[in-house]
Each structure stands twice: as C-alpha cells, then as structure tokens.
XYZ file of C-alpha atoms in Angstrom:
640
model
C 4.504 -9.404 33.392
C 3.113 -6.230 34.889
C 0.752 -5.223 37.599
C -1.194 -1.507 37.314
C -3.137 -0.753 40.333
C -3.741 -4.362 41.950
C -4.638 -5.375 37.517
C -2.151 -8.163 36.617
C -1.396 -8.020 32.525
C -0.350 -11.955 31.697
C 1.791 -12.832 29.101
C -0.814 -13.966 26.685
C -1.854 -10.385 27.098
C 1.832 -9.364 26.482
C 1.907 -11.661 23.288
C -1.494 -10.657 21.773
C 0.067 -7.110 22.212
C 3.231 -7.063 21.040
C 2.630 -9.589 17.703
C 0.049 -6.637 16.791
C 3.310 -4.779 16.176
C 5.402 -6.916 14.645
C 2.834 -8.779 12.253
C 2.502 -12.838 13.018
C 3.903 -14.703 16.389
C 6.860 -16.281 14.033
C 8.336 -12.628 13.832
C 7.464 -11.609 17.284
C 9.190 -15.122 18.568
C 12.670 -13.928 16.248
C 13.150 -10.756 18.490
C 15.305 -10.120 21.610
C 14.534 -9.898 25.158
C 15.646 -6.374 25.138
C 13.206 -5.622 22.403
C 10.658 -7.160 24.877
C 11.305 -5.281 27.759
C 11.518 -2.194 25.879
C 7.908 -2.495 24.348
C 6.612 -3.580 27.963
C 7.493 -0.654 29.420
C 6.424 1.578 26.122
C 2.835 0.004 26.549
C 2.394 -0.181 30.359
C 2.532 3.668 29.690
C 0.791 3.439 27.062
C -2.127 1.725 29.224
C -1.903 4.446 32.317
C -2.282 7.726 29.165
C -5.175 5.584 28.330
C -7.001 4.980 31.825
C -6.113 8.530 32.812
C -7.769 9.866 30.051
C -11.015 7.851 30.826
C -10.905 8.843 34.152
C -10.893 12.463 33.810
C -13.855 11.746 30.709
C -12.262 12.062 27.937
C -13.839 9.544 26.434
C -17.248 11.296 26.838
C -15.875 14.159 25.270
C -18.552 15.281 21.956
C -15.731 15.609 19.704
C -14.096 12.489 20.281
C -17.006 10.567 20.592
C -18.105 12.435 16.684
C -14.662 11.023 15.395
C -15.081 8.021 16.233
C -18.581 7.431 14.883
C -17.208 8.951 11.938
C -14.594 6.359 11.734
C -16.560 3.182 12.698
C -18.841 4.467 9.760
C -15.971 4.397 7.317
C -14.837 1.140 8.250
C -17.331 -0.973 9.933
C -19.017 -1.761 6.358
C -15.671 -2.763 4.454
C -14.751 -5.001 7.740
C -17.703 -6.536 7.799
C -18.426 -7.398 4.053
C -14.167 -8.309 3.637
C -15.126 -10.882 6.492
C -18.321 -12.140 4.741
C -18.514 -12.137 1.101
C -14.676 -10.504 -0.490
C -12.478 -13.044 1.914
C -14.080 -16.132 1.286
C -14.895 -15.529 -2.423
C -11.647 -14.844 -2.870
C -9.989 -18.148 -1.149
C -12.826 -20.273 -2.885
C -11.000 -18.441 -6.252
C -7.215 -19.502 -5.042
C -8.464 -23.089 -4.382
C -10.219 -22.855 -7.631
C -6.864 -22.011 -9.153
C -5.615 -24.280 -7.996
C -7.212 -26.869 -10.056
C -7.525 -27.693 -13.505
C -10.523 -29.216 -15.312
C -10.696 -30.954 -18.890
C -14.302 -29.682 -20.792
C -15.945 -29.667 -23.603
C -18.682 -27.305 -24.202
C -20.913 -26.322 -27.066
C -22.492 -22.337 -27.258
C -25.273 -21.108 -28.900
C -24.839 -17.405 -28.142
C -27.272 -15.061 -27.211
C -27.123 -11.112 -26.514
C -27.439 -10.153 -22.861
C -30.545 -7.859 -24.092
C -32.026 -10.328 -25.981
C -35.857 -10.380 -25.727
C -38.089 -12.774 -24.301
C -38.478 -14.254 -27.654
C -35.501 -14.281 -29.099
C -34.129 -15.787 -25.981
C -36.725 -18.720 -26.083
C -35.872 -19.481 -29.133
C -32.371 -19.955 -28.386
C -32.718 -22.126 -25.318
C -35.088 -24.397 -27.538
C -32.815 -25.406 -30.182
C -29.895 -25.379 -27.266
C -32.303 -27.686 -25.410
C -33.040 -30.118 -28.580
C -29.431 -29.977 -29.059
C -29.050 -31.609 -25.846
C -31.656 -33.983 -26.291
C -29.431 -35.478 -29.336
C -26.671 -35.750 -26.643
C -28.771 -37.856 -24.310
C -29.988 -39.839 -26.987
C -26.403 -41.106 -28.433
C -25.437 -38.059 -30.762
C -21.248 -37.759 -30.928
C -20.869 -34.541 -28.508
C -17.822 -33.853 -30.675
C -19.271 -33.951 -34.432
C -22.437 -31.996 -32.529
C -20.036 -29.721 -31.573
C -18.803 -29.077 -35.008
C -22.381 -28.772 -36.806
C -24.045 -26.695 -33.746
C -21.049 -24.924 -31.860
C -21.389 -21.040 -32.154
C -17.750 -20.799 -30.410
C -15.948 -20.568 -33.615
C -12.745 -23.028 -32.574
C -14.993 -25.607 -32.378
C -14.959 -26.106 -36.549
C -11.270 -25.215 -36.618
C -9.822 -27.824 -38.332
C -6.940 -27.207 -37.883
C -7.761 -28.920 -34.198
C -6.749 -26.974 -32.248
C -7.709 -25.708 -28.447
C -11.803 -25.611 -28.787
C -11.877 -28.212 -31.863
C -15.181 -30.482 -31.772
C -16.119 -28.610 -28.461
C -12.796 -29.772 -26.770
C -11.209 -27.370 -24.653
C -8.827 -29.185 -22.938
C -7.565 -28.328 -19.499
C -8.535 -25.000 -18.579
C -6.809 -23.476 -14.648
C -9.886 -22.096 -12.392
C -10.225 -18.607 -12.709
C -9.654 -18.327 -16.055
C -13.331 -18.533 -17.184
C -16.436 -16.616 -16.101
C -17.829 -18.000 -12.959
C -21.123 -19.069 -14.709
C -19.285 -21.174 -16.779
C -16.923 -22.337 -14.234
C -19.782 -23.020 -11.384
C -21.099 -25.871 -13.353
C -17.679 -27.372 -14.690
C -16.246 -27.500 -11.369
C -19.333 -29.133 -9.464
C -20.636 -31.284 -12.283
C -20.006 -35.216 -12.234
C -17.163 -36.533 -14.538
C -19.020 -37.884 -17.557
C -22.473 -36.480 -17.200
C -23.795 -33.916 -19.015
C -24.655 -31.002 -17.189
C -27.835 -28.917 -17.510
C -28.389 -25.542 -20.097
C -26.746 -22.784 -18.556
C -26.064 -19.305 -19.815
C -23.382 -16.355 -19.284
C -22.627 -13.354 -21.221
C -21.842 -15.147 -24.254
C -25.224 -17.538 -24.517
C -26.275 -20.422 -23.676
C -24.223 -23.363 -23.005
C -24.250 -27.278 -21.977
C -20.915 -29.168 -21.173
C -18.900 -32.530 -20.003
C -16.687 -33.079 -17.934
C -14.089 -35.432 -19.195
C -11.706 -35.107 -15.723
C -10.031 -32.213 -13.142
C -6.391 -32.524 -12.069
C -4.249 -30.411 -9.690
C -3.364 -27.132 -11.522
C -0.520 -27.543 -13.348
C 2.276 -24.177 -12.961
C 3.052 -22.354 -16.043
C 6.436 -23.207 -17.451
C 9.151 -21.366 -19.830
C 10.237 -22.724 -22.850
C 12.368 -22.670 -26.127
C 11.543 -24.100 -29.452
C 13.977 -24.784 -32.739
C 11.606 -25.554 -35.970
C 12.694 -26.680 -39.059
C 9.668 -26.169 -41.829
C 10.068 -27.850 -45.347
C 10.669 -26.205 -48.044
C 8.015 -28.536 -50.152
C 6.530 -31.834 -48.917
C 10.266 -33.858 -51.118
C 12.057 -31.546 -48.338
C 10.631 -33.598 -45.527
C 13.061 -36.401 -45.248
C 16.121 -33.423 -45.290
C 14.151 -31.607 -42.215
C 14.572 -34.566 -40.310
C 17.747 -35.369 -40.716
C 18.927 -31.472 -40.251
C 16.568 -31.775 -36.389
C 17.696 -35.068 -35.941
C 21.430 -33.312 -36.387
C 20.435 -31.226 -34.162
C 19.220 -32.716 -31.235
C 22.372 -35.020 -31.323
C 24.506 -31.818 -31.030
C 22.529 -30.683 -27.938
C 23.286 -34.453 -26.621
C 27.025 -33.617 -27.247
C 26.994 -30.416 -24.865
C 25.729 -27.825 -27.658
C 24.185 -24.504 -26.820
C 20.630 -24.664 -27.514
C 20.195 -20.935 -27.564
C 23.042 -21.034 -30.159
C 21.596 -23.255 -32.420
C 18.430 -22.049 -32.345
C 19.315 -18.400 -33.859
C 21.340 -20.620 -36.383
C 18.639 -23.097 -37.456
C 15.509 -22.204 -36.149
C 12.556 -21.338 -38.712
C 10.657 -19.459 -36.229
C 12.065 -15.784 -37.021
C 9.652 -14.197 -34.149
C 12.048 -16.266 -31.179
C 14.845 -16.918 -32.746
C 16.779 -14.324 -32.291
C 16.122 -14.902 -28.731
C 17.654 -18.305 -28.656
C 14.367 -19.815 -29.466
C 12.446 -18.453 -25.954
C 8.623 -18.413 -26.157
C 8.244 -16.857 -22.948
C 6.020 -18.599 -20.012
C 2.904 -20.581 -21.520
C 0.394 -22.122 -20.118
C -1.867 -25.372 -20.157
C -4.825 -23.546 -21.065
C -3.354 -21.353 -23.534
C -3.157 -21.263 -26.999
C -0.315 -23.159 -27.725
C -0.273 -26.022 -29.908
C -1.429 -29.012 -28.369
C 1.916 -31.208 -29.648
C 4.271 -28.120 -28.398
C 1.385 -27.695 -25.239
C 2.121 -31.835 -24.824
C 5.611 -32.279 -25.273
C 6.813 -29.448 -23.371
C 4.653 -30.093 -20.173
C 5.574 -33.870 -20.495
C 9.235 -32.406 -20.197
C 10.499 -33.199 -16.314
C 13.460 -31.253 -15.442
C 15.439 -27.837 -15.979
C 17.266 -27.865 -19.325
C 15.051 -31.136 -21.037
C 14.783 -31.378 -24.356
C 12.454 -33.312 -26.040
C 12.146 -35.559 -28.870
C 11.614 -33.991 -32.052
C 8.023 -32.942 -32.503
C 6.023 -32.628 -35.471
C 3.218 -29.538 -36.300
C 1.782 -27.909 -39.269
C 3.886 -25.650 -38.942
C 7.258 -27.932 -39.035
C 9.728 -29.986 -36.762
C 10.241 -28.531 -33.231
C 12.623 -29.534 -30.383
C 11.600 -28.203 -27.172
C 13.414 -26.851 -24.412
C 12.365 -26.484 -20.761
C 13.884 -23.024 -19.310
C 11.822 -22.617 -16.150
C 8.905 -23.569 -13.907
C 6.684 -20.475 -12.435
C 6.239 -21.394 -8.868
C 2.386 -21.528 -7.541
C 1.615 -17.855 -5.532
C 0.669 -17.546 -2.217
C -2.637 -16.825 -0.925
C -1.462 -13.082 -0.181
C 0.344 -12.845 -3.215
C -2.636 -13.688 -5.189
C -5.306 -11.580 -3.390
C -4.991 -8.210 -4.808
C -5.429 -10.016 -8.283
C -8.229 -11.819 -7.544
C -9.928 -9.325 -6.115
C -9.426 -7.158 -9.228
C -10.801 -9.741 -10.920
C -13.924 -10.542 -9.305
C -15.043 -7.099 -8.832
C -14.942 -6.884 -12.669
C -17.503 -10.385 -13.404
C -19.687 -8.926 -11.059
C -19.336 -12.165 -8.417
C -18.810 -10.242 -5.369
C -21.908 -8.298 -5.616
C -23.840 -11.205 -6.443
C -22.240 -13.070 -3.117
C -23.330 -9.494 -1.307
C -26.903 -10.285 -1.927
C -26.743 -14.039 -1.116
C -25.072 -13.147 2.438
C -27.776 -10.398 2.596
C -30.539 -12.837 2.066
C -29.525 -15.525 4.328
C -29.348 -13.061 7.195
C -32.732 -12.409 6.089
C -33.334 -15.745 6.794
C -31.461 -15.827 10.293
C -33.021 -13.029 11.589
C -36.623 -12.805 10.144
C -37.947 -10.437 8.360
C -41.327 -9.421 6.449
C -43.315 -7.451 3.958
C -46.683 -5.985 4.608
C -48.036 -7.076 0.669
C -51.027 -5.632 0.583
C -50.117 -2.186 2.069
C -47.299 -2.148 -0.825
C -49.512 -2.871 -3.395
C -52.190 -0.800 -2.107
C -49.831 2.198 -2.116
C -48.339 1.644 -5.654
C -51.301 -0.558 -7.090
C -53.268 2.717 -7.800
C -50.452 4.134 -9.939
C -48.835 3.205 -13.481
C -45.113 2.149 -13.289
C -43.937 5.148 -14.987
C -46.124 7.329 -12.233
C -44.772 5.191 -9.513
C -41.108 6.318 -10.695
C -42.044 9.465 -10.920
C -43.233 10.174 -7.887
C -40.160 7.785 -5.987
C -38.100 11.011 -7.969
C -39.862 13.774 -7.315
C -39.999 12.505 -3.207
C -43.334 12.696 -3.574
C -44.097 9.233 -1.961
C -41.401 10.171 0.929
C -44.962 12.519 2.466
C -47.728 10.377 1.397
C -46.208 6.995 1.734
C -47.365 7.334 5.615
C -45.793 6.007 8.898
C -47.324 2.674 9.322
C -44.338 -0.390 8.580
C -45.008 -2.207 5.859
C -41.314 -4.132 5.931
C -39.233 -5.351 9.033
C -36.377 -6.570 10.113
C -35.457 -8.332 13.271
C -37.277 -5.847 15.883
C -36.985 -2.942 13.045
C -39.948 -1.945 11.151
C -39.775 0.696 8.050
C -42.868 2.543 6.670
C -43.499 3.429 2.704
C -42.029 6.927 3.404
C -38.821 5.347 4.816
C -38.629 2.774 1.582
C -39.870 5.537 -1.214
C -36.758 8.318 0.927
C -34.105 5.175 0.299
C -35.191 4.736 -2.984
C -34.859 8.191 -4.288
C -31.020 7.352 -4.463
C -30.966 3.559 -4.714
C -31.171 1.915 -8.004
C -33.900 -0.653 -8.266
C -35.161 -2.495 -11.345
C -37.691 -1.353 -13.224
C -41.049 -2.997 -13.961
C -44.264 -3.118 -16.145
C -45.883 -3.556 -13.370
C -46.040 -0.535 -10.263
C -47.182 -3.210 -7.484
C -44.079 -5.503 -8.880
C -42.320 -2.599 -8.949
C -42.821 -1.607 -5.271
C -42.306 -5.059 -4.552
C -38.922 -4.910 -6.242
C -38.197 -1.378 -3.806
C -39.211 -3.126 -1.032
C -37.369 -6.712 -1.955
C -33.993 -4.850 -2.105
C -34.799 -2.462 0.669
C -33.993 -4.950 2.860
C -31.462 -6.364 1.243
C -29.463 -3.202 2.459
C -30.880 -3.082 5.476
C -29.714 -6.772 6.165
C -26.043 -5.661 5.923
C -26.993 -2.394 7.886
C -28.300 -4.543 10.351
C -25.000 -6.808 10.527
C -23.181 -4.052 10.472
C -24.693 -2.723 13.833
C -23.984 -5.838 15.742
C -19.934 -5.721 14.714
C -19.054 -5.167 18.418
C -21.160 -7.972 19.770
C -20.431 -10.574 17.347
C -16.970 -10.152 16.112
C -14.005 -9.792 18.772
C -11.655 -8.645 16.111
C -13.907 -5.726 14.739
C -14.559 -4.542 18.583
C -10.697 -4.694 19.419
C -9.799 -2.335 16.363
C -12.298 -0.059 17.418
C -11.285 0.054 21.058
C -7.889 0.702 20.220
C -9.212 3.089 18.043
C -10.673 5.246 21.061
C -7.243 4.588 23.067
C -5.202 5.811 20.456
C -7.613 8.980 20.516
C -7.426 9.257 24.043
C -3.866 9.042 24.029
C -3.795 11.913 21.584
C -5.589 14.020 23.499
C -3.471 13.073 26.912
C -0.152 13.951 24.906
C -1.909 17.116 23.145
C -2.717 18.745 26.481
C -0.609 17.884 28.755
C 2.686 17.824 26.536
C 2.652 19.033 23.343
C 0.135 22.513 23.646
C 1.616 23.272 27.087
C 5.163 22.778 25.233
C 4.353 24.960 22.703
C 2.847 27.594 24.469
C 4.407 28.286 27.026
C 7.050 31.412 25.548
C 8.345 32.423 29.114
C 9.012 28.721 29.482
C 11.326 27.874 26.548
C 13.025 31.445 26.703
C 13.924 31.083 30.622
C 15.371 27.752 29.297
C 16.866 29.353 26.260
C 18.739 31.771 27.915
C 20.380 29.584 30.901
C 22.958 28.780 28.449
C 22.237 29.736 24.566
C 25.758 27.959 23.885
C 24.549 24.382 24.289
C 22.240 25.209 20.821
C 24.672 25.464 17.601
C 25.100 25.284 14.662
C 28.358 23.829 13.209
C 30.679 24.908 10.722
C 28.182 24.517 7.381
C 28.936 24.998 3.359
C 26.389 27.510 2.583
C 24.793 26.511 -1.102
C 22.929 28.081 -3.606
C 20.425 26.087 -5.790
C 18.811 27.464 -8.543
C 15.837 25.309 -9.833
C 13.495 25.158 -13.121
C 11.126 22.556 -13.998
C 12.877 23.674 -18.026
C 16.401 21.925 -18.557
C 16.489 25.353 -20.846
C 16.643 27.704 -17.901
C 18.797 25.852 -15.785
C 21.366 25.584 -18.619
C 20.845 29.521 -18.776
C 21.448 29.778 -15.379
C 24.893 28.183 -16.036
C 25.364 30.375 -18.993
C 25.014 33.308 -16.832
C 27.497 32.434 -14.142
C 29.501 31.720 -16.673
C 29.274 35.171 -17.644
C 30.294 35.836 -13.801
C 26.624 37.750 -13.530
C 26.801 37.525 -9.632
C 23.436 35.651 -7.535
C 21.465 39.478 -7.592
C 21.719 40.038 -11.233
C 20.794 36.298 -12.061
C 17.893 36.378 -9.558
C 16.880 39.957 -11.687
C 17.166 38.636 -15.216
C 14.648 35.757 -14.281
C 12.466 37.793 -12.508
C 12.299 40.099 -15.596
C 11.754 36.807 -18.217
C 10.576 34.114 -16.563
C 8.438 34.856 -12.973
C 8.767 31.671 -10.738
C 10.349 29.652 -13.629
C 13.504 29.831 -12.201
C 13.598 29.499 -7.813
C 16.252 30.870 -5.785
C 17.108 28.618 -2.484
C 19.783 28.384 0.070
C 20.651 25.300 1.827
C 23.117 24.810 4.348
C 24.727 21.726 5.257
C 26.410 20.262 7.626
C 28.006 16.999 6.283
C 27.194 14.203 3.770
C 23.137 14.259 2.665
C 23.400 11.578 0.365
C 21.787 13.807 -1.872
C 22.670 15.922 -4.940
C 23.258 18.851 -2.741
C 26.725 16.558 -1.916
C 27.783 17.229 -5.461
C 28.484 20.773 -4.574
C 30.482 20.512 -1.167
C 33.475 19.385 -2.353
C 33.546 22.525 -4.856
C 35.948 25.858 -4.057
C 33.506 29.121 -3.179
C 32.021 30.028 -6.262
C 32.039 27.085 -7.824
C 28.455 25.409 -9.449
C 27.542 22.431 -10.774
C 26.139 21.222 -13.903
C 22.154 21.279 -14.237
C 21.413 18.191 -12.235
C 18.317 15.958 -12.189
C 15.882 17.362 -9.105
C 12.489 16.454 -7.896
C 11.346 16.210 -11.227
C 13.045 19.113 -12.783
C 16.703 20.258 -12.563
C 19.174 22.360 -10.514
C 22.426 24.420 -10.369
C 24.119 24.124 -6.756
C 26.604 27.129 -6.600
C 28.644 26.531 -3.561
C 29.110 30.027 -1.636
C 31.608 29.164 1.147
C 31.444 28.225 4.910
C 29.544 29.926 7.838
C 31.749 29.556 10.745
C 30.165 27.910 13.488
C 28.297 29.942 15.744
C 25.150 30.094 18.275
C 21.845 29.615 17.274
C 19.120 32.817 17.614
C 16.072 31.914 19.787
C 13.702 31.502 17.097
C 16.711 28.723 15.334
C 16.763 27.004 18.750
C 13.223 26.698 19.506
C 12.259 23.401 17.938
C 15.503 21.963 19.759
C 13.926 23.384 23.207
C 10.160 22.784 22.634
C 11.520 18.833 22.137
C 13.495 19.080 25.107
C 10.764 20.395 27.482
C 8.535 18.013 26.066
C 10.282 15.124 27.098
C 10.672 16.550 30.317
C 6.935 17.395 31.003
C 6.409 13.323 29.307
C 8.490 11.904 31.794
C 6.791 13.378 34.874
C 3.684 13.072 33.234
C 4.400 9.091 33.334
C 6.024 8.825 36.718
C 3.502 10.199 38.468
C 1.058 8.038 36.975
C 2.562 5.273 37.902
C 2.981 6.337 41.357
C -0.299 6.847 41.192
C -1.585 3.470 39.527
C 0.877 1.929 42.021
C 2.415 0.455 38.700
C 5.091 -2.571 38.976
C 6.335 -4.574 35.980
C 8.692 -7.604 35.775
C 11.008 -7.315 32.974
C 13.336 -11.005 33.588
C 9.738 -13.112 33.425
C 9.206 -11.809 29.490
C 12.173 -14.897 28.948
C 8.954 -17.126 28.275
C 7.549 -15.016 25.715
C 6.793 -16.805 22.759
C 8.449 -19.586 23.891
C 6.251 -22.663 21.623
C 6.538 -20.568 18.530
C 10.467 -20.160 19.338
C 12.637 -22.838 17.160
C 14.821 -24.502 19.307
C 18.856 -24.284 19.140
C 20.260 -25.274 16.515
C 17.283 -26.225 14.681
C-alpha cells in the first residue's frame, strides 16, 4: 500500500490500523475506497512524524519517558486483571445466566461472625440432617421440619415450599450456592457448604436453557364466597369466549378484574421471571403460552380464577450489553477478589516461590501477636528486619524489612500467634508480588498490551513534533503573524452580526425582575447598576454577536426588533432574558480578532511544509489504487 524509505506497508498492516479507528473489521469493510485512501495518506504522515521524532532522540527525553512510565503504571495492572480475572469471570457468569437450575435446599442459619463452637454445633446438626436423607428420609419433609428458610414451611405452597426453589437462573444467587447447584450431578445430594447465610445442602432436579423474561397481563375473578364459585367460573368462561370473539383484553380487565392493583392498567403485571415470586399456577400458565397475544385457559389460585395473556418476550442481552451490570454484581459479592487471589496463586505455582519459614518464625516468634502488629504499624520492623532474603518469587528475593514495609499499609488478617501472623504477612506479600510480577512481564507476554504502549508512545512523540515544529512556532512568531495580517487585512472580516445582550441568573425571580425593569424603559446600564447594588453577581450581563442561526436560545431574539427582548428562557441551569441590540454592520477584523484565523492558517502551512520535507527525506510512495483489495474477505457480496 505504501513504501517508506524502502520499507513496505502491507495490506494486513493497513487493515489492522484502519480497524482500530472504526471499531471492527465489519465496520471497516463497509467504508468507501475514498475513506481508505484518505486514511492511508494521514497514517503515512503520522508514521513519518513519529519516525523523525525517534531519530531526533525525543523518545529518550526524560519528561516523555516519565509520562510514558506514569501511563503504564496506571494502565498495566487494570489491563492484566481485566484480561486474566475480570473478563473470564464475567464471561463465566454470563454463560451461567443462559442456564437455569431446578433445585431444593435446606438451610441452617449461621452468622458470619459465629464462634468456632457455634459453627461446629450448626455443622454437626446439618451433618445429621444430611445423614438422615442419605438413609432414606424424604428431602421435602425434612426441609419442612428443619430448614430455616421460612419459605420451606410455607403452607400456601409458593416458591421454596418443601425446600423446592424451582427454576433459578444463573447469576441470581450467591456464588457459593450457584457453584454447587451448577456443578453437582442431577439427583445427587450435595456436600455441606457454607454461604453468608449459613450452612446448606441441596439436590438438583434438572437443568435447562434459561427462559427469557415475559410481560403478562391477567384478569382475576374472585368468588365472594364458596357458594359463588360456580358464578365466578361462569363469568370467566364468558370472558374467555369474548376474547376468542375478538374482545379487547385490556378493556375487559378494566371492567371485570378484581385485582385492583392491575385492573386500571389493563391487567398488565409487567415483566416476570421464571424464578420470580409469581404464584406457581400463574407462572406455569404464563410461560406455557407460545405466541404473543395468546391467552391461557382459566387458572385457579387461592386468590381467584385467572386468565393470563402474553404481551411481550424480552430478548436476552448480549455479553456486551450485560458486561457492566455483571461487573457491578460481582464486585459486590467479593468474587473478583477471590478470583484475583486464585490467579495470583496460580502464578506463584507457575514461576516458583519460596518462604524461609524458619527465618520468619525467628523474627516474629519472639514477640506476642499484639507486639508484632504494633511493631509493624510503627515501622519498627522495617529497620530491624534485616536484609537477608526470607521470601522469593521467580528470580526476585525480598527481606523481612521489605515485608514489614509493605505490611504497614496492607490489610493482613490478625492471628493469636505472632509466628502465624508473620507467615500470613509473607503469604499475602507473595500474592501481591505475583500480580506485580505478571504486570512487569506484560510487554513480553501480551501483544495487545505491547502494541497499546507503543501506540501511546507514538502519540506522545507526535505531540512533541507538532508542538515544536508547528503549534508553538506559529503562536510564538508574532512578527510573522502581523506580516500576514498586513498583507491583506480585508481577508479577515466580520459579516453583518446581530448584537444580543443576555441577562443571565440562576434564579427565575431575578430574571423576572430584569423583564420588569426593561418594561419600565430602563436602559442597560441602569439595569446593570441596579443589580450590582442589590444582587452582586447573581445577574450577569453578556454581549453575544450572532451572524446566523445557532440552534440555541439566542435564535429566539434574532428576529426581534432592536430594543425588543424575550421572556425568561431556560438556559445553562438557569434563566436568561435576551435583548436585541441591533445589527453591527460588516467590518474588517482587528489583528487581535483575526489572530486565531492567522495562527490556524500559518500552522496549516507549517505542517504542509513539514510533511513535504519528511516525504522527500524518507522517499515515500503510496499506492492508493491498491486499496480496492482492503477488507475483501470481510465485505458482503453485492446483492446479499
């Protein structure tokens, strides 16, 4: 596609860089040949400027090196953790959300801060319950008698009764519960496991693809008494026949439904989920409806007789749509922290690590746990810990002083034993250093990161070239700017412009006061003086010149006669009264008014000269006609 100083630019390289500017190869393939050709010329110019900067040694400039290092420090760790921890975790959760599990469970509640004695007591009780089920006891009956989930003994028979949670979509429950529910074989009683709520056992009855949420409406007819049941059924049958004949469901719901909460909305219950708290009979009927607009046969519940209509099916969100929501959920559960630690330990296993247990116990073992914690907090061990290595990862070793310095600002779990506390510090330190180690290896192990850092460095170099050769040179050369202006001042002109006076205030009452003063024929200076005495800067007067439509509130005043004004208009989180102060005829701009135009013109010429010189120096040739082959593999056939 191009040759720079004898080095060719391949079509693959062109496609890679072009795709980065538009998002995806599919988007890139939709663009025109003209767009490709324009990008090719601009990209070649960019490469030339960066190359000249490197040859001038700007990439060794201390300020640029420091800025690049600061960017890397901010970017590298999040990049690593997103790739190795967050993205896989979110993908796994998204995949789990596409499945649902039908499970029953038994819960024995246990506070997260329970003592070891209380914890053992609850665990033993759950162990006995599990043994009874293994011996043949019915899970549902056992749940009614023992489970501390209140729904297990709910006589109304809703979700949770007899421990039966029904179908649960992935991502709705705490991770520890889902990890078991989505992994054990169907029909097998789980091991005892703990969540933030206590100890559980569960059994899975089945798994299936997740059913998407649906929006439904219903009509409910409630018999006034048992003797009215036949009349209620007759009324529902009449309504069902009317619907079959084409009657409007919403109108019938408003007229006949005994559910006051939904009747006035045409019976609309909104979106419901397969694992929601909807009555089982209603849920079964609703999710059995095949097509939008279908109406169920009459459904009996403890509240009455229902007809259910399917209004809408919600399409499942894509991974991209779900990404941030899943990320927020996971961050609240602590799953990301757990996965980060798991990843760090896998790094330690891969690259090798060691802890000199004897040395750590010698340093900490002579102190009480409280004394060790105090010494860490005061920084005493930083000075007395010594320089001999006590832990290592890969080829890097660290002393007790290094551990103590790190522990001063780290959160390490306390221990009753100082030696164990020291070993805990060493372990937590190595977990941290494992992440740091992988961060340090990113350029050599990850092509995407390496390219991102290279692109950022190129951007900094481009900025320096343009700053030195174009922007600063143009703005600083006042003599040249004035010379250009004096060559032909008439090139720089204002057209006819409407002069608008704007009285702005955050307070509507003050804007109304401005209108009152204008109606009293007060001139602008009198109004300004009036508010300067009473309201300080709470009313601001600005002059705006408008040469044509602005698509803003100022257009409301351009058609007014001179001296006329608007009512208070909403503007910039406040209110503005705009007065038309007449038309200023076209005129030549002063040098100061024209300065920005002159600078832009001069900068454009300087850049053109710079690029021309660089193209000559590096013997650049481009072949724009060859770009017809760009993205051929991604382009849809004509007529498809």
